[in-house]
Structures are given as structure tokens and as C-alpha cells.
Coordinates of C-alpha atoms in Angstrom, one line a residue:
Chain A
M21 CA 0.0 0.0 0.1
Q22 CA 1.4 3.4 -0.9
A23 CA 2.2 5.6 2.1
A24 CA 0.1 8.9 2.4
I25 CA 3.2 10.6 3.6
R26 CA 6.8 9.2 3.2
T27 CA 10.2 10.8 4.1
R28 CA 13.7 9.1 3.5
D29 CA 16.7 10.6 5.3
L30 CA 15.1 13.9 5.2
T31 CA 17.7 16.4 6.6
K32 CA 17.7 20.2 7.0
D33 CA 20.7 22.3 7.7
F34 CA 20.4 26.0 8.4
A35 CA 23.3 28.4 8.3
V36 CA 23.6 30.3 11.6
G37 CA 25.8 33.1 12.8
F38 CA 26.4 36.5 11.4
W39 CA 30.0 36.8 10.1
R40 CA 31.1 33.2 10.1
K41 CA 28.2 31.2 9.0
R42 CA 28.2 27.5 10.3
P43 CA 25.6 24.9 9.6
Y44 CA 23.0 24.0 12.3
R45 CA 21.2 20.6 11.7
A46 CA 17.4 21.2 12.5
L47 CA 16.5 17.8 11.1
D48 CA 18.7 14.7 10.8
R49 CA 18.0 11.9 8.4
L50 CA 14.2 11.5 9.2
S51 CA 12.5 8.6 7.7
I52 CA 8.9 8.1 8.5
D53 CA 5.9 6.4 6.7
V54 CA 2.3 7.5 7.4
A55 CA -0.4 5.0 6.1
P56 CA -3.6 6.4 4.5
G57 CA -6.3 6.9 7.3
D58 CA -3.6 7.2 10.1
V59 CA -3.8 9.8 12.8
F60 CA 0.0 10.4 13.1
G61 CA 1.2 12.3 16.0
F62 CA 4.4 14.1 15.6
L63 CA 5.7 14.7 19.0
G64 CA 8.7 16.4 20.5
P65 CA 9.8 19.3 22.7
N66 CA 10.1 22.8 21.6
G67 CA 13.1 23.1 18.9
A68 CA 12.8 19.4 18.2
G69 CA 12.4 20.0 14.5
K70 CA 8.6 19.5 14.3
T71 CA 7.8 22.6 12.4
T72 CA 10.9 22.4 10.3
T73 CA 9.5 18.8 9.1
L74 CA 6.2 20.3 8.4
K75 CA 7.8 23.1 6.5
L76 CA 9.7 20.7 4.4
L77 CA 6.6 18.7 3.7
M78 CA 5.0 22.0 2.5
Q79 CA 8.1 23.0 0.5
L80 CA 8.2 26.3 2.5
I81 CA 11.9 25.4 3.1
F82 CA 13.9 23.0 0.9
P83 CA 15.6 19.9 2.2
S84 CA 19.6 19.8 2.4
S85 CA 19.4 16.2 1.6
G86 CA 16.9 13.4 1.5
E87 CA 13.4 13.3 0.2
A88 CA 9.8 13.6 1.0
E89 CA 6.7 12.4 -0.7
I90 CA 2.8 13.0 -0.2
L91 CA 0.4 10.7 -1.7
G92 CA 3.0 9.2 -3.9
R93 CA 4.3 12.6 -5.3
P94 CA 7.1 14.9 -4.4
A95 CA 6.3 17.3 -1.7
G96 CA 5.5 20.6 -3.2
D97 CA 3.9 19.1 -6.4
I98 CA 1.0 21.4 -7.3
A99 CA -1.4 18.6 -8.0
V100 CA -0.7 17.3 -4.7
R101 CA -1.5 20.7 -3.0
R102 CA -5.0 20.2 -4.3
R103 CA -5.5 17.2 -2.1
I104 CA -4.0 18.3 1.2
G105 CA -4.8 20.9 3.9
Y106 CA -2.2 22.7 6.0
L107 CA -2.7 24.6 9.3
P108 CA 0.6 26.4 10.2
E109 CA 1.6 27.0 13.8
N110 CA 0.2 30.2 15.2
P111 CA -1.3 31.1 11.9
Y112 CA -1.6 34.6 10.5
F113 CA -4.0 35.7 7.8
Y114 CA -4.8 38.9 6.1
D115 CA -6.3 40.9 8.8
H116 CA -8.1 43.3 6.4
L117 CA -10.2 40.4 5.2
T118 CA -13.2 38.8 6.9
A119 CA -13.2 35.1 7.7
E120 CA -15.7 34.5 4.8
E121 CA -13.6 36.6 2.4
L122 CA -10.4 34.8 3.3
L123 CA -11.9 31.4 2.7
D124 CA -13.6 32.6 -0.6
Y125 CA -10.0 33.7 -1.8
Y126 CA -8.6 30.4 -0.9
G127 CA -11.5 28.7 -2.5
R128 CA -10.8 30.5 -5.7
L129 CA -7.2 29.3 -5.7
F130 CA -8.5 25.7 -5.3
R131 CA -10.7 26.5 -8.3
I132 CA -13.9 25.6 -6.4
A133 CA -16.8 27.0 -8.6
G134 CA -18.9 29.9 -7.3
G135 CA -22.0 28.3 -6.0
E136 CA -20.3 25.4 -4.5
R137 CA -17.5 27.7 -3.0
G138 CA -20.1 29.7 -1.1
R139 CA -21.9 26.6 0.3
R140 CA -18.5 25.0 1.4
V141 CA -17.3 28.2 3.1
S142 CA -20.5 28.6 4.9
A143 CA -20.6 24.9 5.9
I144 CA -17.2 24.8 7.2
L145 CA -17.5 28.0 9.2
D146 CA -20.6 26.5 10.8
R147 CA -18.7 23.5 11.6
L148 CA -15.9 25.3 13.3
G149 CA -18.4 27.3 15.2
I150 CA -17.7 30.7 13.6
G151 CA -21.2 32.4 13.6
A152 CA -21.9 36.0 13.0
E153 CA -18.1 36.8 13.4
R154 CA -17.5 35.6 10.0
R155 CA -18.4 38.9 8.6
L156 CA -15.8 40.7 10.8
Q157 CA -12.3 41.6 9.7
L158 CA -9.7 39.1 11.0
R159 CA -7.8 41.8 12.8
R160 CA -10.7 41.7 15.4
F161 CA -10.3 37.8 16.1
S162 CA -8.9 36.4 19.2
K163 CA -6.1 33.8 19.0
G164 CA -8.4 31.0 19.5
M165 CA -10.8 32.3 16.8
L166 CA -7.9 32.6 14.4
Q167 CA -6.9 29.0 15.1
R168 CA -10.6 28.0 14.1
V169 CA -10.2 30.0 10.8
G170 CA -6.9 28.3 10.3
L171 CA -8.7 24.9 10.6
A172 CA -11.4 25.9 8.3
Q173 CA -9.0 27.1 5.5
A174 CA -7.1 23.7 6.0
L175 CA -10.3 21.7 5.3
L176 CA -11.9 23.8 2.8
N177 CA -10.8 21.7 -0.2
D178 CA -12.1 18.5 1.3
P179 CA -8.5 17.3 1.7
E180 CA -7.2 13.7 1.8
V181 CA -4.3 14.5 3.9
I182 CA -4.4 17.1 6.6
F183 CA -1.2 18.6 8.3
L184 CA -1.9 20.4 11.5
D185 CA 1.1 22.2 13.3
E186 CA 0.1 22.5 17.0
P187 CA -3.6 22.6 16.3
M188 CA -4.5 23.0 19.9
S189 CA -2.3 25.9 20.5
G190 CA -4.2 29.1 21.8
L191 CA -7.5 27.1 22.3
D192 CA -9.3 27.2 25.6
P193 CA -10.5 23.6 27.1
L194 CA -13.7 23.7 25.1
G195 CA -11.9 24.6 21.8
R196 CA -9.5 21.9 22.4
R197 CA -12.3 19.4 22.9
D198 CA -13.9 20.7 19.7
V199 CA -10.8 20.2 17.9
R200 CA -10.2 16.7 19.3
N201 CA -13.8 15.7 18.1
L202 CA -13.0 17.4 14.7
I203 CA -10.0 15.2 14.3
L204 CA -11.8 12.0 15.2
E205 CA -14.5 12.9 12.9
L206 CA -12.0 13.3 10.0
R207 CA -10.4 10.0 11.0
D208 CA -13.8 8.3 10.7
Q209 CA -14.1 9.8 7.2
G210 CA -10.9 8.0 6.3
R211 CA -8.6 11.0 6.0
T212 CA -5.1 10.9 6.9
I213 CA -3.9 13.3 9.7
F214 CA -0.4 14.4 10.5
F215 CA -0.3 16.5 13.5
S216 CA 2.6 18.0 15.7
S217 CA 2.0 18.7 19.2
H218 CA 3.7 18.8 22.5
I219 CA 0.5 18.0 24.4
L220 CA 0.9 14.3 25.0
S221 CA -2.7 13.7 26.4
D222 CA -3.9 14.8 23.0
A223 CA -1.8 12.5 21.1
E224 CA -2.7 9.7 23.4
V225 CA -6.4 10.0 22.8
L226 CA -6.2 10.8 19.1
C227 CA -3.3 9.0 17.5
S228 CA -3.0 5.5 16.0
R229 CA 0.7 6.0 15.6
V230 CA 3.3 8.4 17.0
A231 CA 6.9 9.6 16.2
I232 CA 9.0 11.3 18.9
L233 CA 11.5 13.8 17.5
V234 CA 14.4 15.1 19.7
K235 CA 16.9 17.6 18.7
G236 CA 16.1 16.8 15.1
Q237 CA 16.3 13.0 15.3
L238 CA 13.8 10.3 15.4
A239 CA 13.7 8.9 19.0
A240 CA 10.9 6.5 18.8
Q241 CA 8.1 5.5 16.2
G242 CA 5.2 3.2 16.3
T243 CA 1.7 2.6 17.6
I244 CA 1.0 4.1 21.1
A245 CA 0.3 0.4 22.1
D246 CA 3.6 -0.8 20.7
L247 CA 5.6 2.0 22.5
Q248 CA 4.0 1.5 25.6
A249 CA 3.8 -2.4 25.8
F250 CA 7.5 -2.7 26.2
H251 CA 7.4 -0.7 29.3
V252 CA 5.2 -2.6 31.8
R253 CA 6.6 -1.4 35.1
G254 CA 4.4 -3.6 37.2
W255 CA 0.8 -4.9 37.8
E256 CA -2.3 -3.6 39.9
L257 CA -4.4 -6.4 41.3
I258 CA -7.8 -5.5 42.9
V259 CA -9.4 -8.1 45.0
H260 CA -12.5 -8.1 47.2
G261 CA -13.8 -10.2 50.1
V262 CA -10.4 -11.0 51.8
E263 CA -9.4 -10.5 55.4
D264 CA -6.7 -7.9 56.2
S265 CA -4.6 -10.5 57.9
I266 CA -4.3 -12.5 54.6
V267 CA -3.4 -9.3 52.6
Q268 CA -0.8 -8.4 55.1
R269 CA 1.1 -11.8 54.4
L270 CA 1.9 -10.3 51.1
R271 CA 3.7 -7.2 52.4
G272 CA 7.1 -8.7 51.4
R273 CA 6.2 -9.5 47.8
A274 CA 4.0 -6.5 47.0
R275 CA 5.2 -2.9 46.3
R276 CA 2.3 -1.4 48.0
I277 CA -1.2 -2.5 49.5
T278 CA -4.0 0.0 49.6
R279 CA -7.3 -0.7 51.3
I280 CA -9.9 0.9 49.0
E281 CA -12.9 0.3 51.1
G282 CA -14.2 -2.6 53.4
A283 CA -12.6 -5.9 52.2
R284 CA -11.5 -4.4 48.9
Y285 CA -7.8 -3.9 48.3
A286 CA -5.5 -2.7 45.6
I287 CA -2.2 -4.5 45.5
E288 CA 0.7 -3.2 43.5
L289 CA 3.2 -5.7 42.3
G290 CA 6.5 -5.2 40.8
T291 CA 7.7 -6.7 37.5
E292 CA 9.6 -9.4 39.4
S293 CA 6.3 -10.7 41.0
R294 CA 4.3 -13.4 39.5
P295 CA 0.7 -12.0 39.5
E296 CA -1.0 -15.4 38.7
Q297 CA 0.6 -17.1 41.7
I298 CA -0.4 -14.4 44.3
L299 CA -3.9 -14.3 42.8
T300 CA -4.2 -18.1 43.1
E301 CA -3.3 -17.8 46.7
L302 CA -5.8 -15.0 47.4
I303 CA -8.6 -16.7 45.6
A304 CA -7.8 -19.9 47.7
D305 CA -8.3 -17.7 50.8
G306 CA -11.6 -16.7 49.7
A307 CA -11.0 -13.5 47.7
S308 CA -12.7 -12.7 44.6
L309 CA -10.9 -10.9 41.6
V310 CA -12.2 -7.5 40.7
S311 CA -9.4 -6.7 38.1
L312 CA -5.8 -7.3 37.1
N313 CA -4.0 -4.6 35.0
P314 CA -0.5 -4.1 33.9
L315 CA 1.1 -0.8 34.8
R316 CA 2.4 0.9 31.8
D317 CA 4.4 3.9 31.1
T318 CA 2.3 6.8 29.9
L319 CA 3.2 8.5 26.7
E320 CA 4.6 11.3 28.8
D321 CA 6.9 8.8 30.7
L322 CA 8.1 7.5 27.4
F323 CA 8.5 11.0 26.0
V324 CA 10.6 12.1 29.0
R325 CA 12.8 9.1 28.9
R326 CA 13.5 9.4 25.1
V327 CA 14.2 13.0 25.5
A328 CA 16.6 12.3 28.4
E329 CA 18.3 9.4 26.5
V330 CA 18.9 11.6 23.5
G331 CA 20.3 14.4 25.8
E332 CA 22.6 11.9 27.5
G333 CA 23.7 10.8 24.0
A334 CA 24.5 14.2 22.8
R335 CA 26.5 15.0 26.0
A336 CA 28.5 11.7 25.7
E337 CA 29.2 12.4 22.0
G338 CA 30.3 16.0 23.0
G339 CA 32.4 14.6 25.6
H340 CA 34.2 12.0 23.3
A341 CA 34.7 14.8 20.8
R342 CA 36.4 17.1 23.4
G343 CA 38.3 14.2 24.7
Chain B
M1 CA -8.6 32.5 -14.3
H2 CA -5.0 32.0 -13.5
A3 CA -3.9 31.8 -9.8
A4 CA -1.8 35.0 -10.3
S5 CA -5.0 36.8 -11.2
F6 CA -6.7 35.9 -7.8
V7 CA -3.6 36.9 -6.1
A8 CA -3.6 40.3 -7.9
L9 CA -7.2 41.0 -7.2
A10 CA -6.5 40.1 -3.4
T11 CA -3.6 42.6 -3.5
F12 CA -5.7 45.3 -5.0
R13 CA -8.4 44.7 -2.3
E14 CA -5.6 45.0 0.3
S15 CA -4.5 48.3 -1.1
V16 CA -8.1 49.6 -0.9
R17 CA -8.6 48.4 2.7
D18 CA -5.2 49.8 3.6
R19 CA -6.5 53.1 2.5
V20 CA -3.9 53.7 -0.2
F21 CA -6.4 55.7 -2.2
Y22 CA -6.5 58.3 0.5
N23 CA -3.7 60.0 -1.3
L24 CA -6.3 60.9 -4.0
V25 CA -8.0 63.2 -1.5
L26 CA -4.6 64.9 -0.8
F27 CA -4.0 65.1 -4.5
A28 CA -7.5 66.7 -5.1
V29 CA -7.1 69.2 -2.4
L30 CA -3.6 70.2 -3.6
L31 CA -4.8 70.6 -7.2
V32 CA -7.9 72.6 -6.3
A33 CA -5.9 74.9 -3.8
A34 CA -3.2 75.4 -6.4
S35 CA -5.7 76.2 -9.2
L36 CA -7.4 78.7 -7.0
L37 CA -4.1 80.3 -5.9
I38 CA -2.4 80.3 -9.2
G39 CA -5.5 81.7 -10.9
Q40 CA -5.2 84.8 -8.5
L41 CA -1.5 85.2 -8.9
T42 CA -0.6 84.8 -12.5
A43 CA -2.0 86.1 -15.8
G44 CA -2.2 83.7 -18.7
Q45 CA 0.3 81.2 -17.2
D46 CA -2.1 79.4 -14.9
V47 CA -3.0 76.5 -17.2
K48 CA 0.7 75.8 -17.9
I49 CA 1.6 76.0 -14.3
I50 CA -1.3 73.7 -13.4
K51 CA -0.3 71.2 -16.0
D52 CA 3.2 71.2 -14.8
L53 CA 2.2 70.8 -11.1
S54 CA -0.4 68.2 -11.7
L55 CA 2.0 66.0 -13.7
A56 CA 4.6 66.3 -11.2
A57 CA 2.2 65.6 -8.3
T58 CA 0.8 62.4 -10.3
S59 CA 4.5 61.2 -10.7
L60 CA 5.5 62.0 -7.0
F61 CA 2.2 60.4 -5.4
G62 CA 2.5 57.4 -7.7
L63 CA 6.1 57.1 -6.9
C64 CA 5.4 57.0 -3.2
I65 CA 2.9 54.2 -3.7
A66 CA 5.3 52.3 -6.1
I67 CA 8.1 52.3 -3.6
F68 CA 6.4 52.1 -0.2
V69 CA 3.6 49.6 -1.2
G70 CA 6.0 47.8 -3.6
I71 CA 8.7 47.1 -1.0
G72 CA 6.1 45.4 1.3
L73 CA 4.4 43.3 -1.5
V74 CA 6.3 40.2 -0.8
S75 CA 8.2 41.0 2.4
K76 CA 5.0 41.6 4.4
E77 CA 3.7 38.2 3.2
V78 CA 6.9 36.5 4.4
D79 CA 7.3 38.5 7.7
R80 CA 3.6 38.1 8.8
R81 CA 3.8 34.4 7.7
S82 CA 0.5 34.7 5.7
V83 CA 2.7 33.1 2.8
Y84 CA 2.6 29.8 4.7
P85 CA -1.0 28.8 4.1
L86 CA -1.1 30.6 0.8
L87 CA 1.8 28.5 -0.7
A88 CA 0.3 25.2 0.7
K89 CA -2.5 25.9 -1.9
P90 CA -2.1 25.2 -5.6
V91 CA -0.2 28.4 -6.2
R92 CA 3.4 28.5 -7.8
R93 CA 5.9 30.9 -6.1
S94 CA 6.1 32.7 -9.5
E95 CA 2.4 33.1 -9.6
L96 CA 2.5 34.7 -6.3
I97 CA 5.2 37.1 -7.5
V98 CA 3.5 38.0 -10.6
G99 CA 0.0 38.3 -8.9
K100 CA 1.4 40.6 -6.4
Y101 CA 3.1 42.8 -9.0
L102 CA -0.2 42.9 -11.2
G103 CA -2.2 43.8 -8.2
L104 CA -0.2 46.8 -7.4
L105 CA -0.1 47.7 -11.2
L106 CA -4.0 47.8 -11.0
T107 CA -3.8 49.9 -7.8
L108 CA -1.5 52.3 -9.5
L109 CA -3.7 52.3 -12.7
V110 CA -6.9 53.3 -10.6
N111 CA -4.8 56.0 -8.8
V112 CA -3.4 57.5 -12.1
A113 CA -6.7 57.2 -13.9
V114 CA -8.6 59.1 -11.1
M115 CA -5.7 61.7 -11.1
T116 CA -5.9 62.1 -14.8
A117 CA -9.7 62.8 -14.6
A118 CA -9.1 65.3 -11.7
I119 CA -6.4 67.1 -13.9
Y120 CA -8.8 67.4 -16.9
L121 CA -11.5 68.6 -14.7
V122 CA -9.5 71.4 -13.2
L123 CA -8.1 72.4 -16.6
F124 CA -11.6 72.5 -17.9
Y125 CA -12.6 74.7 -15.1
L126 CA -9.7 77.0 -15.7
A127 CA -10.2 77.2 -19.4
R128 CA -13.9 78.0 -19.1
G129 CA -14.7 81.5 -20.1
V130 CA -11.4 82.4 -21.5
P131 CA -11.7 84.0 -25.0
P132 CA -10.6 81.8 -27.9
N133 CA -8.0 84.4 -29.0
I134 CA -6.3 84.2 -25.6
Q135 CA -6.5 80.4 -25.8
Q136 CA -4.8 80.3 -29.2
A137 CA -1.7 82.2 -27.6
W138 CA -1.2 79.4 -25.2
D139 CA 1.6 76.8 -25.9
A140 CA -1.1 74.0 -26.0
P141 CA -4.7 73.8 -25.4
A142 CA -5.9 73.4 -21.9
L143 CA -7.5 69.9 -22.6
D144 CA -4.5 68.9 -24.6
P145 CA -4.6 65.1 -25.4
A146 CA -0.8 65.0 -25.5
L147 CA -1.2 65.2 -21.7
L148 CA -2.1 61.4 -21.9
K149 CA 1.1 60.7 -23.5
A150 CA 3.0 62.2 -20.4
I151 CA 0.7 60.3 -18.0
A152 CA 1.1 57.1 -19.9
L153 CA 4.9 57.3 -19.7
I154 CA 4.6 58.4 -15.9
Y155 CA 2.4 55.1 -15.5
L156 CA 5.1 53.1 -17.3
E157 CA 7.7 54.7 -15.1
L158 CA 5.8 53.7 -11.9
A159 CA 5.3 50.2 -13.2
T160 CA 9.1 50.0 -13.7
V161 CA 9.9 51.3 -10.2
T162 CA 7.3 48.8 -8.8
A163 CA 9.4 46.0 -10.5
V164 CA 12.5 47.4 -9.0
A165 CA 10.8 47.4 -5.5
L166 CA 9.4 43.9 -6.0
F167 CA 12.8 42.6 -7.1
F168 CA 14.5 43.7 -3.9
S169 CA 11.4 42.8 -1.8
S170 CA 11.7 39.2 -3.0
Y171 CA 14.9 38.6 -1.0
S172 CA 15.6 41.7 1.3
S173 CA 14.2 43.5 4.2
P174 CA 11.6 46.3 3.7
L175 CA 14.2 48.9 4.9
L176 CA 17.0 47.8 2.6
S177 CA 14.5 47.3 -0.2
A178 CA 13.4 51.0 0.1
I179 CA 17.0 52.1 0.1
F180 CA 17.8 50.2 -2.9
T181 CA 14.9 51.0 -4.8
L182 CA 15.1 54.8 -4.0
G183 CA 18.9 54.6 -4.9
I184 CA 18.0 53.0 -8.3
Y185 CA 15.5 55.5 -9.0
V186 CA 17.8 58.4 -8.3
I187 CA 20.7 57.0 -10.4
G188 CA 18.1 56.2 -13.1
Q189 CA 17.3 59.9 -13.5
F190 CA 21.0 60.5 -14.4
N191 CA 21.6 57.3 -16.3
A192 CA 21.9 58.9 -19.6
D193 CA 24.9 60.7 -18.3
L194 CA 26.8 57.4 -18.0
K195 CA 26.6 56.8 -21.7
Q196 CA 28.6 60.0 -22.2
F197 CA 31.0 59.1 -19.6
D198 CA 34.0 58.8 -22.1
R199 CA 33.7 62.6 -22.8
I200 CA 35.1 63.4 -19.4
V201 CA 37.1 60.2 -18.5
S202 CA 39.7 58.7 -20.6
A203 CA 40.4 55.4 -18.6
P204 CA 39.0 52.6 -20.6
A205 CA 38.0 50.5 -17.6
A206 CA 36.0 53.3 -16.2
V207 CA 34.2 54.1 -19.5
A208 CA 33.4 50.4 -19.8
L209 CA 32.0 50.3 -16.3
A210 CA 29.9 53.4 -16.9
K211 CA 28.6 51.7 -20.2
G212 CA 27.8 48.5 -18.4
L213 CA 26.0 50.3 -15.7
Y214 CA 24.1 52.3 -18.3
Y215 CA 22.7 49.2 -20.0
L216 CA 22.1 47.5 -16.5
L217 CA 20.4 50.4 -14.6
P218 CA 16.9 51.6 -15.8
D219 CA 17.0 54.9 -17.7
F220 CA 14.1 56.8 -16.0
A221 CA 14.8 60.1 -17.7
R222 CA 13.3 58.5 -20.8
F223 CA 9.9 58.5 -19.1
D224 CA 9.9 62.2 -18.5
V225 CA 8.3 64.2 -21.3
K226 CA 6.3 66.5 -18.8
L227 CA 8.1 69.7 -19.9
A228 CA 7.7 69.0 -23.6
V229 CA 4.0 68.3 -23.2
V230 CA 3.4 71.4 -21.1
H231 CA 5.1 73.6 -23.6
G232 CA 3.3 72.0 -26.5
Q233 CA 6.3 70.5 -28.0
P234 CA 5.6 67.3 -30.0
V235 CA 6.2 63.9 -28.5
P236 CA 6.1 61.3 -31.3
V237 CA 4.0 58.2 -30.8
A238 CA 7.0 56.1 -31.9
Y239 CA 9.0 57.6 -28.9
V240 CA 6.2 56.5 -26.5
A241 CA 6.0 53.0 -28.2
A242 CA 9.7 52.6 -27.9
T243 CA 9.9 53.7 -24.3
A244 CA 7.0 51.4 -23.5
A245 CA 8.8 48.4 -25.2
Y246 CA 11.9 49.4 -23.1
A247 CA 9.8 49.5 -19.9
L248 CA 8.1 46.2 -20.8
L249 CA 11.5 44.5 -21.2
Y250 CA 13.0 45.7 -18.1
I251 CA 10.0 44.9 -16.1
A252 CA 10.0 41.4 -17.5
A253 CA 13.6 40.9 -16.6
L254 CA 13.1 42.2 -13.0
V255 CA 9.9 40.2 -12.4
C256 CA 11.6 37.1 -13.9
G257 CA 14.6 37.8 -11.5
A258 CA 12.2 38.4 -8.5
A259 CA 10.5 34.9 -9.3
A260 CA 13.8 33.1 -9.6
L261 CA 15.0 34.6 -6.3
F262 CA 11.7 33.7 -4.6
A263 CA 11.6 30.2 -6.0
R264 CA 14.6 28.9 -4.0
R265 CA 13.9 31.0 -0.8
D266 CA 13.6 29.3 2.6
F267 CA 10.9 30.8 4.9
K268 CA 12.4 30.2 8.3

């Protein structure tokens, strides 16, 4: 199956410094594949290279080496641009135009015919919750409202692939919920969504696959389940109908025992414990099982660990170089 | 329609919303005040002075728009990052450059057309009631159609200055673009002197350099036929056509240059 988005060794060096220019590598040999219909979360701390990647995909900047393809065509291909939508980070639009006029202008660039254009502009503004404000000049819009206009223009051409750079930025909790629902709706329609974010809870809820970028390098890539499965850090066993004295016998083998209420206990076991054996003992003593769950790292734990690992790696490389 | 034409119309709309045409009010006030004042002070020279003054004002006001709006044409899009969503649409970078340029040309066209109408209106007002025998003594009739030749060349000059501003604006900051464009405009007024450089300097290298600059830099003096028109001297149509061809070639080179520079630019 052809990837919706594909990069191979995509690299971008910027020249920094005033007099003596030296190269600064913002993105280092990025290779990713995003399948059609995926909601792909592109995660990383500030300055990791997320926006650089998106700009490379939009051909707002050009790669130093490597290649990028969207829908099987080179990034920047005019025919491809008819089939994609893009929301830049902190978008700015012509503030002398109204939301309606802006979308009408972009609709013309997409060659959407007059009547259809009007209908589509109206429908998308309705969907994004922009009511009577659509006839106000954009200079009067709040940051959150501009973000909604940005989303509206990204969806105007009914795109197959949608690139969203920090789509939750500047939105209040209600706005974030709306955008989350919108992304889920687009996913259900079979569209491919590539969004960058540093808000991990959003990625956890929305993404089928994620990539973690740190200092321009790919630190992890996969489904959220895959990335978390390797990091089971224990078990939580909840049992009911067991006497306190029986539970206390497990003190040496459990990490923590918490009485929830009455004869209901939460027993946290380490990875070295065998939960099946403990459960069998407790059931033999009259307990009944409520639940047994693995304790996995959250995406945030994984994220922090990968950022730290790359940081350590960079320090070690620096040390060797100096040495 | 071509994507460039949509960009051009959007650029024109931006000029209107940014109140670029407010300069027309100032122009009208200046013209009416001058005609009233000159009418009181001079005898028989008022029509000539008004023609002189109004053509100079058309050129000056247009020049302000060409330079100060022209330098922001591209740099404003880049600085404010409105170029990001725009270039993610099916628009080539060259179409953006051409569209921006055509948009400002349309703004200048409307501006110059309204000014032309105002000039003819004031001249009609001044000539009204002047006996025919006095009018015959004037160098040129009040409502002289030759004024249109001078105005057409002013417009072509403005179009060339806009192309210079666009060229610098495609890769440089607005301040530097303004300095470069103004510099080229001033040098362009004296460009013809470079051709005669061998009359005052004998060093072959200096003469060759002067000749090279003469062909490289625009010759803005070619566009100035104001004095001839005001004094009723003939301006051949062939001269206007040759100057128009010169302007078109120069503009085409500058717009292509701007598009080539813009095509490989990184928007950091």
C-alpha cells in the first residue's frame, strides 16, 4: 500500500551566525511512513524539528538532503496541494479580510466553482463554530478564533491528507475538545492526519501512530500500544472479600497495598512478581478478583525518557569529541 | 482564471482596505488649492503651471505608492507568515510574485486614472470662459490630449519602479528594499550621463564600467516628457512606443529575476 506521507533521510541544515556562517542541523535523516487513514502524532519538545519537518513537507523550506513524498508525489507538487490541507503554527491571515472573504479567496485558488464555494465556506465556518463573526475583519479575532479560521482553511478543499502544526495551540479547554472531536470525525471519514504537538494527552487520545522527535532526530516511532507495551513497570491487582491478615502476608512481595474500602484492596506488584501465583493464593483464601492490569508507562513517561536518552547521548558524543 | 489573477485581485483589495487611495484626497485638495491660488496670482500662465504641477504631483504620489507599497508586497507576506497557508495551496511561487505585481499595477492604474480625470476637470474649469483668441496664444490647449502621453509614460515609469521594489522585496528586508529602490530611482534619473562618460574620463576600464551600468540600470529620464507636453512640443508616438517596449523588457527581466530569487527562498 502506498504511504500517504513518506520521508527518507530528510535532512535540513540552516546556516547560523552573522559573520562566520556555520551549519546547524535542524532535522537529521528523518525517515517515516504514514499510512492512509492514520492519525499520526508528531511529538517532541520545543525546537525538536517538528515545524521544520512540516515546512519541508509543504516546501516552505527545501531539504539539504533526503526526500519527502505526499500521496506518492514529491512534496510541493502543485497537483498534490489540491489534495492536502495545512494549518501552520500560530497562523496569521490577512487581517483586512473577513473570515468569509479569506475562505472565498482560498476557495478560488482551489478553483472551487462559485455556488459550491459559497456553500462550502458557509458549511465549514458553521462546523468550526464561527457564527456572525465571519463577517468581521480578522484583525478583530482572538487567537482561538484565528486558530479555528486556520482549521477551516485547512479543510476547505476536502483534503485527503491534513497537516496540523500544533492545532490545539491558543485554544481554551472547550476549543480543544472541539478540535479533538473534529480530528476524530476526520479520522472516521478515512482522512490521513499528521499533527505535531507537545500536548501528549491529545496524542494519546487521538493518534493511531506517533513519532517522537528530539533534537532533530527520530527517537521513537510506532503505535502507542507498541511503544507502551515494552514498558510494563508492574501490575495492579484489585481483589474483594479478603481478610486484612491475609493481605498483610503479601507485604514482602507487594510494592504497595492500599485498602480501597471494606474488604476491597489494591495490591501493586513489581515486574519481578508473578501475579498469577499471588492471585491463586488469594482466591484460595476466599478472595474474588475485581481486576488485574499491567502498569504501563504513559506516553509522557516514554517521552521524558527518550528526551533524556537523546540528551545523554548528545552529552556523551560531545565528551568524546572534546576528549 | 490564473492563480496569479486571484492573487492580483486580493492585492488590489488589500490596497483599498489599507487606504492607499486616501492619497487621492490629498491630490485633489492640492490641485484645487493650487488652481485657485495660481488663478489669482498669474495672468495667462495658470493653465501651464497647473499642468506642470499636476503632472509632477501624479508622478510623485505614484512614486510613493510604487516604492512604499511595492517594498512590502512580498516581504509583508513573508514577515507575517501569511505566505505559509498561501503556498500550501495550488499556487506556484512565480504566480504569487506575478500576482502581487499585477495587483499593485492595478492599484496604480486606478490611482493614475482618477488623477488624470481630476487634472482634466481642473483644466476644464480654468479654461472655461477664456476667450478663444487668448487660448490660441497658449503653448498647448488646456484639454490637450498630449497630456495623456505624459501620463502614460509616468505610469510606465511607476510600473518599472514597482518592479525594482518587487525585485528587492523578494529577498531583502523592507528597509533595505526601500533604500535600494530609491537609490536605483535617483541613479536612473541621471543614467543617460553614464553613456557620455567617455567625454570626461579617458580610462577605458571606467568608461566600460559606466557603459555597463548604463545598460544595466533603468533609464528613468526616458519617461519624463512632462516639460515637452506642457510647452506644446511634439512627443512622437514612436517615442512613446519605444519607451513602452523598453519598460516592458525591463519589467519582464525584473519580475523574472524576482520570481527566480523567490523560488528557492527558505521561509524560516
